[in-house]
C-alpha atoms as a PDB file:
ATOM      1  CA  UNK A   1       0.000   0.000   0.000  1.00  0.00           C
ATOM      2  CA  UNK A   2       1.326   3.456  -0.942  1.00  0.00           C
ATOM      3  CA  UNK A   3       1.861   5.895   1.934  1.00  0.00           C
ATOM      4  CA  UNK A   4       0.127   9.264   1.936  1.00  0.00           C
ATOM      5  CA  UNK A   5       2.417  12.300   2.178  1.00  0.00           C
ATOM      6  CA  UNK A   6       0.370  15.057   3.848  1.00  0.00           C
ATOM      7  CA  UNK A   7       3.128  17.661   3.467  1.00  0.00           C
ATOM      8  CA  UNK A   8       3.343  17.190  -0.318  1.00  0.00           C
ATOM      9  CA  UNK A   9      -0.450  17.304  -0.539  1.00  0.00           C
ATOM     10  CA  UNK A  10      -0.596  20.575   1.424  1.00  0.00           C
ATOM     11  CA  UNK A  11       2.113  22.173  -0.712  1.00  0.00           C
ATOM     12  CA  UNK A  12       0.348  21.092  -3.906  1.00  0.00           C
ATOM     13  CA  UNK A  13      -2.985  22.478  -2.662  1.00  0.00           C
ATOM     14  CA  UNK A  14      -1.340  25.787  -1.710  1.00  0.00           C
ATOM     15  CA  UNK A  15       0.317  26.117  -5.131  1.00  0.00           C
ATOM     16  CA  UNK A  16      -2.959  25.310  -6.871  1.00  0.00           C
ATOM     17  CA  UNK A  17      -4.772  27.932  -4.783  1.00  0.00           C
ATOM     18  CA  UNK A  18      -2.058  30.493  -5.502  1.00  0.00           C
ATOM     19  CA  UNK A  19      -2.283  29.928  -9.257  1.00  0.00           C
ATOM     20  CA  UNK A  20      -6.062  30.146  -9.117  1.00  0.00           C
ATOM     21  CA  UNK A  21      -5.899  33.483  -7.265  1.00  0.00           C
ATOM     22  CA  UNK A  22      -3.254  34.764  -9.688  1.00  0.00           C
ATOM     23  CA  UNK A  23      -5.463  34.096 -12.729  1.00  0.00           C
ATOM     24  CA  UNK A  24      -8.548  35.551 -11.014  1.00  0.00           C
ATOM     25  CA  UNK A  25      -6.571  38.723 -10.250  1.00  0.00           C
ATOM     26  CA  UNK A  26      -5.427  38.986 -13.874  1.00  0.00           C
ATOM     27  CA  UNK A  27      -9.004  38.772 -15.117  1.00  0.00           C
ATOM     28  CA  UNK A  28     -10.463  41.337 -12.682  1.00  0.00           C
ATOM     29  CA  UNK A  29     -11.503  44.759 -13.815  1.00  0.00           C
ATOM     30  CA  UNK A  30     -11.258  44.267 -17.535  1.00  0.00           C
ATOM     31  CA  UNK A  31      -9.998  47.216 -19.513  1.00  0.00           C
ATOM     32  CA  UNK A  32      -6.764  49.146 -19.304  1.00  0.00           C
ATOM     33  CA  UNK A  33      -7.140  52.736 -18.079  1.00  0.00           C
ATOM     34  CA  UNK A  34      -4.826  55.767 -18.074  1.00  0.00           C
ATOM     35  CA  UNK A  35      -5.103  58.995 -16.076  1.00  0.00           C
ATOM     36  CA  UNK A  36      -2.949  61.762 -14.644  1.00  0.00           C
ATOM     37  CA  UNK A  37      -2.322  60.797 -11.002  1.00  0.00           C
ATOM     38  CA  UNK A  38      -0.350  61.459  -7.840  1.00  0.00           C
ATOM     39  CA  UNK A  39       1.072  58.803  -5.529  1.00  0.00           C
ATOM     40  CA  UNK A  40      -0.805  59.187  -2.235  1.00  0.00           C
ATOM     41  CA  UNK A  41       0.440  56.347  -0.021  1.00  0.00           C
ATOM     42  CA  UNK A  42       1.979  52.880   0.264  1.00  0.00           C
ATOM     43  CA  UNK A  43       1.008  49.863   2.327  1.00  0.00           C
ATOM     44  CA  UNK A  44       1.905  46.208   2.631  1.00  0.00           C
ATOM     45  CA  UNK A  45      -0.441  43.397   3.564  1.00  0.00           C
ATOM     46  CA  UNK A  46       0.186  39.783   4.394  1.00  0.00           C
ATOM     47  CA  UNK A  47      -0.691  37.606   1.398  1.00  0.00           C
ATOM     48  CA  UNK A  48      -3.602  35.276   2.095  1.00  0.00           C
ATOM     49  CA  UNK A  49      -1.770  32.465   0.347  1.00  0.00           C
ATOM     50  CA  UNK A  50       1.998  32.984   0.482  1.00  0.00           C
ATOM     51  CA  UNK A  51       3.966  32.082  -2.633  1.00  0.00           C
ATOM     52  CA  UNK A  52       7.592  30.938  -2.813  1.00  0.00           C
ATOM     53  CA  UNK A  53       8.476  34.487  -3.962  1.00  0.00           C
ATOM     54  CA  UNK A  54       6.677  36.436  -1.246  1.00  0.00           C
ATOM     55  CA  UNK A  55       4.466  36.458   1.795  1.00  0.00           C
ATOM     56  CA  UNK A  56       3.500  40.090   1.148  1.00  0.00           C
ATOM     57  CA  UNK A  57       1.336  42.088  -1.244  1.00  0.00           C
ATOM     58  CA  UNK A  58       2.539  45.615  -2.057  1.00  0.00           C
ATOM     59  CA  UNK A  59      -0.202  48.193  -2.643  1.00  0.00           C
ATOM     60  CA  UNK A  60       0.033  51.833  -3.693  1.00  0.00           C
ATOM     61  CA  UNK A  61      -2.819  54.336  -3.517  1.00  0.00           C
ATOM     62  CA  UNK A  62      -3.043  56.953  -6.270  1.00  0.00           C
ATOM     63  CA  UNK A  63      -5.213  60.076  -6.445  1.00  0.00           C
ATOM     64  CA  UNK A  64      -6.527  60.507  -9.993  1.00  0.00           C
ATOM     65  CA  UNK A  65      -7.080  63.834 -11.786  1.00  0.00           C
ATOM     66  CA  UNK A  66     -10.831  63.666 -11.054  1.00  0.00           C
ATOM     67  CA  UNK A  67     -10.172  63.276  -7.290  1.00  0.00           C
ATOM     68  CA  UNK A  68     -10.978  59.558  -7.121  1.00  0.00           C
ATOM     69  CA  UNK A  69      -8.516  57.209  -5.478  1.00  0.00           C
ATOM     70  CA  UNK A  70      -7.395  53.791  -6.677  1.00  0.00           C
ATOM     71  CA  UNK A  71      -5.361  51.266  -4.726  1.00  0.00           C
ATOM     72  CA  UNK A  72      -3.326  48.978  -6.957  1.00  0.00           C
ATOM     73  CA  UNK A  73      -1.197  45.861  -6.533  1.00  0.00           C
ATOM     74  CA  UNK A  74       2.427  46.411  -7.549  1.00  0.00           C
ATOM     75  CA  UNK A  75       5.612  44.385  -7.550  1.00  0.00           C
ATOM     76  CA  UNK A  76       8.076  44.960  -4.720  1.00  0.00           C
ATOM     77  CA  UNK A  77      10.408  46.832  -7.102  1.00  0.00           C
ATOM     78  CA  UNK A  78       7.614  49.136  -8.327  1.00  0.00           C
ATOM     79  CA  UNK A  79       6.515  49.722  -4.729  1.00  0.00           C
ATOM     80  CA  UNK A  80      10.018  50.912  -3.831  1.00  0.00           C
ATOM     81  CA  UNK A  81      10.372  53.108  -6.952  1.00  0.00           C
ATOM     82  CA  UNK A  82       7.122  55.052  -6.423  1.00  0.00           C
ATOM     83  CA  UNK A  83       7.427  57.969  -3.963  1.00  0.00           C
ATOM     84  CA  UNK A  84       4.598  59.715  -2.097  1.00  0.00           C
ATOM     85  CA  UNK A  85       3.703  63.002  -3.807  1.00  0.00           C
ATOM     86  CA  UNK A  86       5.114  61.923  -7.171  1.00  0.00           C
ATOM     87  CA  UNK A  87       2.912  63.013 -10.125  1.00  0.00           C
ATOM     88  CA  UNK A  88       2.640  61.508 -13.577  1.00  0.00           C
ATOM     89  CA  UNK A  89       0.558  59.393 -15.929  1.00  0.00           C
ATOM     90  CA  UNK A  90      -0.786  56.178 -14.373  1.00  0.00           C
ATOM     91  CA  UNK A  91      -1.863  53.137 -16.384  1.00  0.00           C
ATOM     92  CA  UNK A  92      -3.653  50.242 -14.683  1.00  0.00           C
ATOM     93  CA  UNK A  93      -5.996  47.360 -15.360  1.00  0.00           C
ATOM     94  CA  UNK A  94      -8.502  46.300 -12.715  1.00  0.00           C
ATOM     95  CA  UNK A  95      -6.564  46.221  -9.428  1.00  0.00           C
ATOM     96  CA  UNK A  96      -3.191  45.824 -11.136  1.00  0.00           C
ATOM     97  CA  UNK A  97      -0.606  48.567 -11.636  1.00  0.00           C
ATOM     98  CA  UNK A  98       0.891  48.617 -15.138  1.00  0.00           C
ATOM     99  CA  UNK A  99       3.013  51.795 -15.543  1.00  0.00           C
ATOM    100  CA  UNK A 100       3.653  55.228 -14.091  1.00  0.00           C
ATOM    101  CA  UNK A 101       5.439  57.881 -16.151  1.00  0.00           C
ATOM    102  CA  UNK A 102       6.507  61.161 -14.552  1.00  0.00           C
END
């Protein structure tokens, strides 16, 4: 009889869940949008399902030209590059940051 490896099963389930969440996040929100914006603030949150790359999500809040605010997921590198008060042209899709040009 083959033994059951609970640790391997748990890791496989976690990876499957992570991939599922990744693809759901990619499909959220639909169309790409662009607007003049200013970086308002940064925050980090613990990822619900940690990946091998990170246990954190990096989020940046932008104030758009019309006064609305959007909070977007960024990579760690993008998070570090964006500075509070910085103004430029923001492009995003759904909840995902794409580019910011000063």
